[in-house]
CSV table of C-alpha atoms in Angstrom, one decimal:
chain,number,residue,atom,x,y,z
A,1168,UNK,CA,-191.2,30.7,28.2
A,1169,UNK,CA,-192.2,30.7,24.4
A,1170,UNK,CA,-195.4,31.5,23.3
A,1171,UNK,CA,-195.7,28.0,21.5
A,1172,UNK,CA,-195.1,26.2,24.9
A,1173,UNK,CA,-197.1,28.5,26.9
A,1174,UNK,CA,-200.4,27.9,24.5
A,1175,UNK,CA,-199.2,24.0,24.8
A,1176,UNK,CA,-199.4,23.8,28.5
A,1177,UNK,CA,-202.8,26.1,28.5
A,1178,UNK,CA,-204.5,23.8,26.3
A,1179,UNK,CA,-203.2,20.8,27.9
A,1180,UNK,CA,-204.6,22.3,31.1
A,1181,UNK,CA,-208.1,23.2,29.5
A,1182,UNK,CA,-208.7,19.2,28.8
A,1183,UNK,CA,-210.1,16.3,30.5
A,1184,UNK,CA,-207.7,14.5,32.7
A,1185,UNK,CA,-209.5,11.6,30.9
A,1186,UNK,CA,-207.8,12.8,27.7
A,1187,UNK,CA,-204.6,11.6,28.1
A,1188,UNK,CA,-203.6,10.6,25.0
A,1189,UNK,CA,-204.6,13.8,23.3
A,1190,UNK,CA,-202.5,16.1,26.7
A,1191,UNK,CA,-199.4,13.1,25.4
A,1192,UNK,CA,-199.6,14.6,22.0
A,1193,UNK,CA,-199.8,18.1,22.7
A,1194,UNK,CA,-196.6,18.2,24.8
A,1195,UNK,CA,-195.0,16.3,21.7
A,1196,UNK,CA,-195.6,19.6,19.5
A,1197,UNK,CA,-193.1,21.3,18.3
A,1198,UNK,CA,-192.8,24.2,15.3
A,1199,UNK,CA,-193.2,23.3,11.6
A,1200,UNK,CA,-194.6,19.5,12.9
A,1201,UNK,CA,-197.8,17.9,11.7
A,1202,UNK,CA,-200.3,17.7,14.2
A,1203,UNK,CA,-202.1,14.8,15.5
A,1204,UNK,CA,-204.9,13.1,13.2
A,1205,UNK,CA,-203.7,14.9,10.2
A,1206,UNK,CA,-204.2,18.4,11.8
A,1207,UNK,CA,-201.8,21.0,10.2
A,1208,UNK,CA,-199.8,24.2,11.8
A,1209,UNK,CA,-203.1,26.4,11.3
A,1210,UNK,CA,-204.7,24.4,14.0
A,1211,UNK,CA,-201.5,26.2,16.5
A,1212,UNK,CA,-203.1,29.2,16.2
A,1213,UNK,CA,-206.1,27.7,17.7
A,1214,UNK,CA,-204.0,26.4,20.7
A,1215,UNK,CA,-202.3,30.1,21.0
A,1216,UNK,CA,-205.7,31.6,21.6
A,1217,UNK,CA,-206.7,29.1,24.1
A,1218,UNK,CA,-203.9,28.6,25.9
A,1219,UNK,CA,-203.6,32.6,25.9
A,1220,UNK,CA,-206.7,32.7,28.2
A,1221,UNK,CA,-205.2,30.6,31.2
A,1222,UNK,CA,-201.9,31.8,31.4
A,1223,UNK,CA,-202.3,34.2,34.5
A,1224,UNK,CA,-201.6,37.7,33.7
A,1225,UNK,CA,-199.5,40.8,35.3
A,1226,UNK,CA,-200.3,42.1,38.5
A,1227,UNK,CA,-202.9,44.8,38.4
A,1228,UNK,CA,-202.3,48.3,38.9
A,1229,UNK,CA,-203.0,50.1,42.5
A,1230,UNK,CA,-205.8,51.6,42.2
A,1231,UNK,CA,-205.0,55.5,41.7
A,1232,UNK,CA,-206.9,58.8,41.9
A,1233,UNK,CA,-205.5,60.6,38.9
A,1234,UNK,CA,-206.6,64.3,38.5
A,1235,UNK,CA,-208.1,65.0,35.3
A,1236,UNK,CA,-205.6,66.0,32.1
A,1237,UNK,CA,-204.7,69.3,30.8
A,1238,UNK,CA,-206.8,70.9,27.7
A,1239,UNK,CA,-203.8,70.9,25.3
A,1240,UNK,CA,-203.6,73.6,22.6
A,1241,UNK,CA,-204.0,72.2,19.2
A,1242,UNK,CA,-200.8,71.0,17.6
A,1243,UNK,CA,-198.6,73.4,15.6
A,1244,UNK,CA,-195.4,74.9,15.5
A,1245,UNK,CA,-196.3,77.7,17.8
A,1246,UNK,CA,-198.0,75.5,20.8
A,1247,UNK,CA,-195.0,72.7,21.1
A,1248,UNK,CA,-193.4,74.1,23.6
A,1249,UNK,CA,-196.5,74.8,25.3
A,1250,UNK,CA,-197.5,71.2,25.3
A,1251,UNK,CA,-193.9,70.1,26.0
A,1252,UNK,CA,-194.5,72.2,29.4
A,1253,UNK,CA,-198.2,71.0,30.3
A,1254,UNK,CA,-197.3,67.2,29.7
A,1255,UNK,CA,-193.7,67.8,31.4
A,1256,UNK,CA,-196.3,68.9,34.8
A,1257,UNK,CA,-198.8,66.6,34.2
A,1258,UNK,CA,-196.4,63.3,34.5
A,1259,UNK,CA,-194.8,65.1,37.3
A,1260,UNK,CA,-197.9,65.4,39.2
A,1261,UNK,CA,-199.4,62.4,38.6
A,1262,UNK,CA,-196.1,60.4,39.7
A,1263,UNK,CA,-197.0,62.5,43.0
A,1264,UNK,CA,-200.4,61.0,42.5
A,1265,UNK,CA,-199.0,57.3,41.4
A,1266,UNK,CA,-196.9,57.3,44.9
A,1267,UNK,CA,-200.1,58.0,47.2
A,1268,UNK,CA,-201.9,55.1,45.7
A,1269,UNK,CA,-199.5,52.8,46.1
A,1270,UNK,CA,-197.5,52.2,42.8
A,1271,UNK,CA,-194.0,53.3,43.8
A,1272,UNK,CA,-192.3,51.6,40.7
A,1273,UNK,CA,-194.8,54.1,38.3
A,1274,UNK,CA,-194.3,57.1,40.4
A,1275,UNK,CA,-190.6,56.6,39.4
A,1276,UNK,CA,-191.0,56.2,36.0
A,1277,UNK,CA,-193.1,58.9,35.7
A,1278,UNK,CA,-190.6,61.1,36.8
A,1279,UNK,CA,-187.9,60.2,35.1
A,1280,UNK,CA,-190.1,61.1,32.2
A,1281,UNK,CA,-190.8,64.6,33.7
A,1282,UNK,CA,-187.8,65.3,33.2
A,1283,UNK,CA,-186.8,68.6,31.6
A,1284,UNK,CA,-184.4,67.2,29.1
A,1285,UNK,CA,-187.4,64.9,27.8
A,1286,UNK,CA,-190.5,66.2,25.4
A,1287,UNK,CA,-193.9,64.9,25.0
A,1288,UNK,CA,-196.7,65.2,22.6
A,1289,UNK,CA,-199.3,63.5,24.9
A,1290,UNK,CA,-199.8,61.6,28.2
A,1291,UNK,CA,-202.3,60.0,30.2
A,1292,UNK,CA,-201.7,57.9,33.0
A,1293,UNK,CA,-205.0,56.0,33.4
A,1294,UNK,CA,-205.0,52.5,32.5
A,1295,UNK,CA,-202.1,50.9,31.3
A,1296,UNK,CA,-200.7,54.4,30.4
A,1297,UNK,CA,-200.5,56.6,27.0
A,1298,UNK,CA,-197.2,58.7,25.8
A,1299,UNK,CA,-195.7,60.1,22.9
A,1300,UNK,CA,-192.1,61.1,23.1
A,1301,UNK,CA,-190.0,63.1,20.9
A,1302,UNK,CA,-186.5,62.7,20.6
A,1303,UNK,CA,-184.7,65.6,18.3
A,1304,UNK,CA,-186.0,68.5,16.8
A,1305,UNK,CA,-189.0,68.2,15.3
A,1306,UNK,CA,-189.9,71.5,13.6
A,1307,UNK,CA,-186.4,71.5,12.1
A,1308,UNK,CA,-186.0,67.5,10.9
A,1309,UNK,CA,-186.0,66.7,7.5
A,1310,UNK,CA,-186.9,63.0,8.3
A,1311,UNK,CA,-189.6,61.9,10.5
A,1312,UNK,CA,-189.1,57.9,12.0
A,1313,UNK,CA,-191.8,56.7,14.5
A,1314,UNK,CA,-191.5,53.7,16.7
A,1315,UNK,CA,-194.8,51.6,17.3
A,1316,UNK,CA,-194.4,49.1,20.2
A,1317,UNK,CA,-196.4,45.8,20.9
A,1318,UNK,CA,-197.8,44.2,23.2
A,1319,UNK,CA,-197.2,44.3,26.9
A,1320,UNK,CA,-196.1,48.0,26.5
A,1321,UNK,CA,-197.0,50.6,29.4
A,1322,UNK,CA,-196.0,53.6,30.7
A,1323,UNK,CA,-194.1,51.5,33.4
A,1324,UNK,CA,-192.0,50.0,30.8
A,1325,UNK,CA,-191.3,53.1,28.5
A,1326,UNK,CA,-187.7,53.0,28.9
A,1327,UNK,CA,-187.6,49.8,28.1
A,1328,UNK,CA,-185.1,47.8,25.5
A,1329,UNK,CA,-188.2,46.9,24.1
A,1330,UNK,CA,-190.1,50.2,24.4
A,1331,UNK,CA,-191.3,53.4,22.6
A,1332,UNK,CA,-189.1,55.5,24.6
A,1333,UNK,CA,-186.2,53.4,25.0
A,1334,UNK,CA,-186.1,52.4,21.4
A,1335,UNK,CA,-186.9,56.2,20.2
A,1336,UNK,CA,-183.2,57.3,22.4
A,1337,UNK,CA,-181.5,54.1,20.8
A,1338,UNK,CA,-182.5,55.1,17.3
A,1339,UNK,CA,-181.5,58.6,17.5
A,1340,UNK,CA,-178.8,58.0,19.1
A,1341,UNK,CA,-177.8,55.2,16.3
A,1342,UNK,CA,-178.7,57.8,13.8
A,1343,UNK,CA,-176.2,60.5,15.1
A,1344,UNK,CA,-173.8,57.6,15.4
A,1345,UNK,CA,-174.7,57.4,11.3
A,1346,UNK,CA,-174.0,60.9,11.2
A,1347,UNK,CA,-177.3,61.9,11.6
A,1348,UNK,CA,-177.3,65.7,12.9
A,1349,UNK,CA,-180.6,67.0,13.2
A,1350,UNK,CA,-182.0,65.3,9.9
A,1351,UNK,CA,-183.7,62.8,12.0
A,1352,UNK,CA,-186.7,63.2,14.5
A,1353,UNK,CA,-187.6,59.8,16.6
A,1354,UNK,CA,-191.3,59.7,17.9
A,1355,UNK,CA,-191.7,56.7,20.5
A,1356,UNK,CA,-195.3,56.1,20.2
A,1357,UNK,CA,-197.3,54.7,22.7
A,1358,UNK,CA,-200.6,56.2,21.5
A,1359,UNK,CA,-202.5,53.2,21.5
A,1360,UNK,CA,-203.6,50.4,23.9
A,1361,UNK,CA,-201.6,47.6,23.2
A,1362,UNK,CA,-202.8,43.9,24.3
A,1363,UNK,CA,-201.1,42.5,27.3
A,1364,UNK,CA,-198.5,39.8,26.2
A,1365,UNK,CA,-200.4,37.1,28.1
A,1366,UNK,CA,-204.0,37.9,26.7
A,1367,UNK,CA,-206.2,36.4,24.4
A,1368,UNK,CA,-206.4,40.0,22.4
A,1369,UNK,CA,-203.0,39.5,21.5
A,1370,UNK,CA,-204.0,36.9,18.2
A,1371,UNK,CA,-206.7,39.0,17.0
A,1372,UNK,CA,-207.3,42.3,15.1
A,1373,UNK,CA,-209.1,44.3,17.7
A,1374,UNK,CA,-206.6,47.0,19.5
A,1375,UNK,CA,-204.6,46.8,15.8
A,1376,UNK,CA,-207.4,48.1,14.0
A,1377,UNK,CA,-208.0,50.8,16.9
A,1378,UNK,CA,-204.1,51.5,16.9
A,1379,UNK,CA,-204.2,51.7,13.4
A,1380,UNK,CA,-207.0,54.4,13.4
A,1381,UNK,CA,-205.2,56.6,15.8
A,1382,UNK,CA,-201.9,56.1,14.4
A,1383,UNK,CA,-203.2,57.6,11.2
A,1384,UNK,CA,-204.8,60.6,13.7
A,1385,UNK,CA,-201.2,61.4,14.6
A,1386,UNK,CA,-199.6,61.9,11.5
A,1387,UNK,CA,-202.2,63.9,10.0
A,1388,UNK,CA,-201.4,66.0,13.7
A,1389,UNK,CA,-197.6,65.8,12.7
A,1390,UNK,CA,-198.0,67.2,9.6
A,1391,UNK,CA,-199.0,71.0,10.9
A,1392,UNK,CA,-195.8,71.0,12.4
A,1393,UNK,CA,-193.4,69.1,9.9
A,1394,UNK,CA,-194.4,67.8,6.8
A,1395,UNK,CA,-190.7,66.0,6.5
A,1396,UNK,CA,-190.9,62.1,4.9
A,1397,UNK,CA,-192.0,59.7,7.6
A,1398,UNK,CA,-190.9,55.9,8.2
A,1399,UNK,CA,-192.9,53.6,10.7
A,1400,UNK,CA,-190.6,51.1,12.7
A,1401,UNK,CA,-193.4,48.6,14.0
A,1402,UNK,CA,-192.2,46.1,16.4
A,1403,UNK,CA,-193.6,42.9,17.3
A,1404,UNK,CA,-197.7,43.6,17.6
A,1405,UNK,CA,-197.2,47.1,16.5
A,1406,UNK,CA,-196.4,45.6,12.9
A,1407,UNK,CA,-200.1,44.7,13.0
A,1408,UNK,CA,-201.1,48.2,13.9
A,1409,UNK,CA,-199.0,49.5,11.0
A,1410,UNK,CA,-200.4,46.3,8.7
A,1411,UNK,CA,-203.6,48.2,9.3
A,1412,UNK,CA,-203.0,51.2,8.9
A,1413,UNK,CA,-200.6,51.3,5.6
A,1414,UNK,CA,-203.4,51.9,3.2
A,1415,UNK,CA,-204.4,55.0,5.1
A,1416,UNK,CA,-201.5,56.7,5.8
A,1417,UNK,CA,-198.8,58.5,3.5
A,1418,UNK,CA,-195.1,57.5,4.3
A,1419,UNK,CA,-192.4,55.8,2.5
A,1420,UNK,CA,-191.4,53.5,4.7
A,1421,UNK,CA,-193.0,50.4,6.7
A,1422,UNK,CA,-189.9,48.3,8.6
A,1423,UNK,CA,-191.2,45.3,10.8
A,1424,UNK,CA,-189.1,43.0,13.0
A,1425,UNK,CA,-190.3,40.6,15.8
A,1426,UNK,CA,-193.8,40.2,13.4
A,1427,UNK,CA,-196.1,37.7,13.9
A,1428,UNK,CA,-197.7,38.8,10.6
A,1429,UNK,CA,-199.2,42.4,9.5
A,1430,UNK,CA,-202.9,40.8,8.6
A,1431,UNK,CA,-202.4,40.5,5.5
A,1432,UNK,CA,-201.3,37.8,2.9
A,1433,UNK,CA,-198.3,39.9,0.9
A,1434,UNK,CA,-196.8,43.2,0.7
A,1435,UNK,CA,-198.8,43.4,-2.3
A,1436,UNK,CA,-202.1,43.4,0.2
A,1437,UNK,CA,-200.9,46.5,2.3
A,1438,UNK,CA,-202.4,48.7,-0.4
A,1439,UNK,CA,-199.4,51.5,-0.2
A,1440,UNK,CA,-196.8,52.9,-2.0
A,1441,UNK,CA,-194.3,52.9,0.6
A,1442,UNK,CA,-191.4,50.2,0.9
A,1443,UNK,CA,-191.7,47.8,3.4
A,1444,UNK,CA,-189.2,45.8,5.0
A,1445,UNK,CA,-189.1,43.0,7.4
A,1446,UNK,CA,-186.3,41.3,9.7
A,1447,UNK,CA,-186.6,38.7,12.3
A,1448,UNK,CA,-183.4,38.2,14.7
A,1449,UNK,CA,-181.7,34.3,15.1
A,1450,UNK,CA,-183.2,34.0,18.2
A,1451,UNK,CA,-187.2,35.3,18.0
A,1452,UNK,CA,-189.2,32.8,19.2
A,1453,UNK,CA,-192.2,34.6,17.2
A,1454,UNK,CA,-190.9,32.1,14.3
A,1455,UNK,CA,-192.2,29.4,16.1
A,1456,UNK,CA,-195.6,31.3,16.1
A,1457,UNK,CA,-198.0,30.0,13.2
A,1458,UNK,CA,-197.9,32.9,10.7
A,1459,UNK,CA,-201.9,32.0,9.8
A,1460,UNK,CA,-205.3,33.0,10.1
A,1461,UNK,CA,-208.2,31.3,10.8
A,1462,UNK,CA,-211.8,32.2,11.9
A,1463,UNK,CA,-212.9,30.2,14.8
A,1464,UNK,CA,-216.8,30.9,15.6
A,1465,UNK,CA,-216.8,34.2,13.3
A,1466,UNK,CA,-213.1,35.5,15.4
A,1467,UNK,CA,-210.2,35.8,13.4
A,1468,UNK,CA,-207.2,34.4,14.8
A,1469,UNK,CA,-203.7,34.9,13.6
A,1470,UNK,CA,-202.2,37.6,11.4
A,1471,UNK,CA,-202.0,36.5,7.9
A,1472,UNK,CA,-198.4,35.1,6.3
A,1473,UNK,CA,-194.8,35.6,7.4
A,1474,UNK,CA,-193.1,39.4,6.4
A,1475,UNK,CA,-189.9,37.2,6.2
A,1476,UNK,CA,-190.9,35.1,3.7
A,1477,UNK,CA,-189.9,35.7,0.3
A,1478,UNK,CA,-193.5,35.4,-1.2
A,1479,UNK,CA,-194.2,38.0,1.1
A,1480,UNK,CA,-192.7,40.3,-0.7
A,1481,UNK,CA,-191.2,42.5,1.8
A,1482,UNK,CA,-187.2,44.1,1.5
A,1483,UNK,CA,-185.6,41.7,3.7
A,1484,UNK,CA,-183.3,43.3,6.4
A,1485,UNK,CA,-180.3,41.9,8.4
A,1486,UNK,CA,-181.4,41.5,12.2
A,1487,UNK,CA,-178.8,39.7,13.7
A,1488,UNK,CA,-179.1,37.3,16.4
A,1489,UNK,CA,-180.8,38.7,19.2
A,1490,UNK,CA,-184.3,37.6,20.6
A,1491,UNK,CA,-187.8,39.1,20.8
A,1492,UNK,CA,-187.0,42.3,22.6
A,1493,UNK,CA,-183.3,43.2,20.9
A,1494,UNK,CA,-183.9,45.0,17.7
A,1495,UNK,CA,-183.3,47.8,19.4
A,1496,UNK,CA,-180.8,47.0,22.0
A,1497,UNK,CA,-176.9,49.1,21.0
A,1498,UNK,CA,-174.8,47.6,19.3
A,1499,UNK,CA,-177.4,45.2,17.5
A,1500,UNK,CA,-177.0,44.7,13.6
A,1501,UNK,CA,-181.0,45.6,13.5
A,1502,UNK,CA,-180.7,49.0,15.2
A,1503,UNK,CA,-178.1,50.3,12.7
A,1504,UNK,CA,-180.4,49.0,9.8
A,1505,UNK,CA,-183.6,50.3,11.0
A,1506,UNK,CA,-181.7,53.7,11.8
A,1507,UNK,CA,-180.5,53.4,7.6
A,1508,UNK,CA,-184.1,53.1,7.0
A,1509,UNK,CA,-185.3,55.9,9.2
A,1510,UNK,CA,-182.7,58.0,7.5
A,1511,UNK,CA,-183.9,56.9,4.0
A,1512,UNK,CA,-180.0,55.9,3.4
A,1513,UNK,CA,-181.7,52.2,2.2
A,1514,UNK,CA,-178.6,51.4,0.0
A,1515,UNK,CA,-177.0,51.3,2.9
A,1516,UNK,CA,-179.2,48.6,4.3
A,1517,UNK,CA,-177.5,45.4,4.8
A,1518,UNK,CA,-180.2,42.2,3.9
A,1519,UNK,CA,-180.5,39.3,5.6
C-alpha cells in the first residue's frame, strides 16, 4: 500500500462517523489534487503524520537476553582485524542468544553475518539492531562509498534489496563489474536508528538529526584508517540523515534516490561543497509524498522540497523504473549510476 493511501485511510479512520462528507472527500484524494475547501498539497503532509499513527506496526521483537558487547580497540589500521574478529564472535554468539529467546528468523541472520568471509566495524543487537559492514579493502581503497539506509531497516533485514548490507555487496559488486579492482571500498551503514516505516517519526527530523550526528562520528573514525575521497549513497529516509549532516562532514559526493526531501529547500541550503545528485525510479510511490514542510503545534512535518526538481538544484541521475526498494537491485539502471558516482567516474553518469 502507498504511503498516500495508508495516511488517507488513517485519517479517515481518526474522524467522526458523523463526518461523512469530509471521510467522502478524503478517499477522493489523489497526488498533485487540490484539497477540499481550498486546502492545498501541504495539508497531505498533515494527513501522513496522522494517519502514520494508526497504521498498526511490525511485530515486536522476542524479548532476548543479550550479553553485554565487546570493549573494541580504537579504530586504526592496526586494530581492524581485531575488531573484524570480536564483532565476527559477537553476532555469532548473540544469534546463539537470539535462538533461546525465541527469534529464530534473527538468529539466522545473524549468522549469516558471522560469517568469516564478511567484516564489520560495529554491532549491537539490542533493539532494532546496529551494523556496519565493509565490503572491499578498506586500508588499501582509493575511494570510500557509504550506503545510509532508511526507514524500516534492521539487523533482520540487512541483506535486504533494500538494505545496508545488501546494497553495500550490490554496489561493489557493480563497481568491479565497472572495472573497479580494489579502488572502491562499500560501507553498508546501519549506525543509526532508523524510524519504522509505519511510525509517526518517520515525517519528522528527530532520528535524522541523531543519524546525522553519528554519521559524522564515523567518518572522522574512517579517516585513521583511510583518508581516500568519500561519497554518501542516502536512500529513502537516510537522504534526510545525509541532508543533515552535509554541512558537517567533508566528502564530495551526496547521491539520493527514493527521497522524500533532505530538510532543506535547495542544494544551495545543504551548506557543502560536495556535488549532490538525486534520482527517483518510474515507479516510487514517494512522488506521491508531499515534498513540504509544515510546523503543526511547534513539530515540523515534512522534509523540505523535491531533490528531483530542477529548482532543487541537484545533478539529476537516471534511475530507471523500479519502485521504492530497487535502486539497488542488479541489473537496475540506478545501481550502475550510483556505482559511477561512488567511483567518482561522474562523466560517466547517465541523467535522467
Amino acid at each position: 500500500m502507498r504511503l498516500l493511501d495508508s495516511a488517507r485511510i488513517g485519517l479517515a479512520a481518526l474522524l467522526p462517523l458523523g463526518a461523512l462528507g469530509v471521510r467522502r472527500h478524503l478517499n477522493r484524494l489523489r497526488p498533485g489534487k487540490i484539497m477540499p475547501n481550498g486546502l492545498r498539497r501541504k495539508a497531505l503532509a498533515l494527513s501522513i503524520a496522522v494517519g502514520a499513527t494508526v497504521i498498526s506496526g511490525n511485530p515486536a521483537h522476542a524479548s532476548i537476553a543479550y550479553s553485554p558487547m565487546p570493549n573494541l580497540p580504537a579504530l586504526s589500521v592496526a586494530t581492524l582485524a581485531q575488531r573484524y574478529d570480536i564483532n565476527r564472535a559477537a553476532m555469532a554468539k548473540a544469534a546463539d542468544e537470539a535462538e533461546r529467546g525465541g527469534d529464530s528468523m534473527l538468529a539466522h541472520t545473524l549468522r549469516n553475518l558471522s560469517v568469516a568471509s564478511r567484516d564489520f566495524l560495529s554491532f549491537d543487537p539490542s533493539g532494532d539492531g546496529r551494523g556496519i559492514e565493509v565490503v572491499g579493502d578498506l586500508v588499501h581503497a582509493t575511494r570510500i562509498a557509504v550506503v545510509v539506509p532508511g526507514a524500516g531497516n534492521t539487523l533482520s533485514n540487512f541483506d535486504s534489496v533494500k538494505g545496508p548490507g545488501g546494497g553495500a555487496e550490490a554496489l561493489w559488486t557493480e563497481a568491479q563489474a565497472l572495472g573497479a579492482g580494489g579502488s572502491l571500498v562499500v560501507i553498508g551503514w546501519l549506525g543509526y536508528d532508523p524510524p519504522a516505516a509505519d511510525s509517526i517519526h518517520v515525517t519528522t527530523l528527530g532520528h535524522a538529526e541523531a543519524g546525522a550526528r553519528a554519521l559524522k562520528t564515523f567518518l572522522n573514525q574512517v579517516k585513521t584508517v583511510n583518508k581516500a575521497p568519500v561519497s554518501l549513497l542516502c536512500h529513502s529516509y537516510g537522504s534526510v540523515v545525509c541532508g543533515q549532516a552535509a554541512h558537517a562532514v567533508k566528502v564530495t559526493d551526496i547521491a539520493v534516490f527514493g527521497s522524500p526531501g533532505m530538510g532543506v529547500g535547495s542544494a544551495a541550503d545543504l551548506d557543502t561543497t560536495a556535488r549532490v545528485w538525486a534520482g527517483r525510479g518510474a515507479n516510487d510511490g514517494i512522488a506521491d509524498v508531499p515534498h513540504v514542510r509544515v510546523d503543526l503545534l511547534g513539530v515540523n512535518l515534512g522534509f523540505g522540497d523535491d531533490p528531483v526538481d530542477p529548482a532543487f538544484g541537484a545533478r539529476r541521475f537516471a534511475a530507471g523504473k523500479g519502485g521504492h526498494s530497487d535502486y539497488l537491485r542488479v541489473g537496475d539502471t540506478a545501481l550502475r549510476n550510483l556505482a559511477l558516482i561512488a567511483l567518482g567516474r561522474t562523466d560517466q553518469v547517465t541523467a535522467s
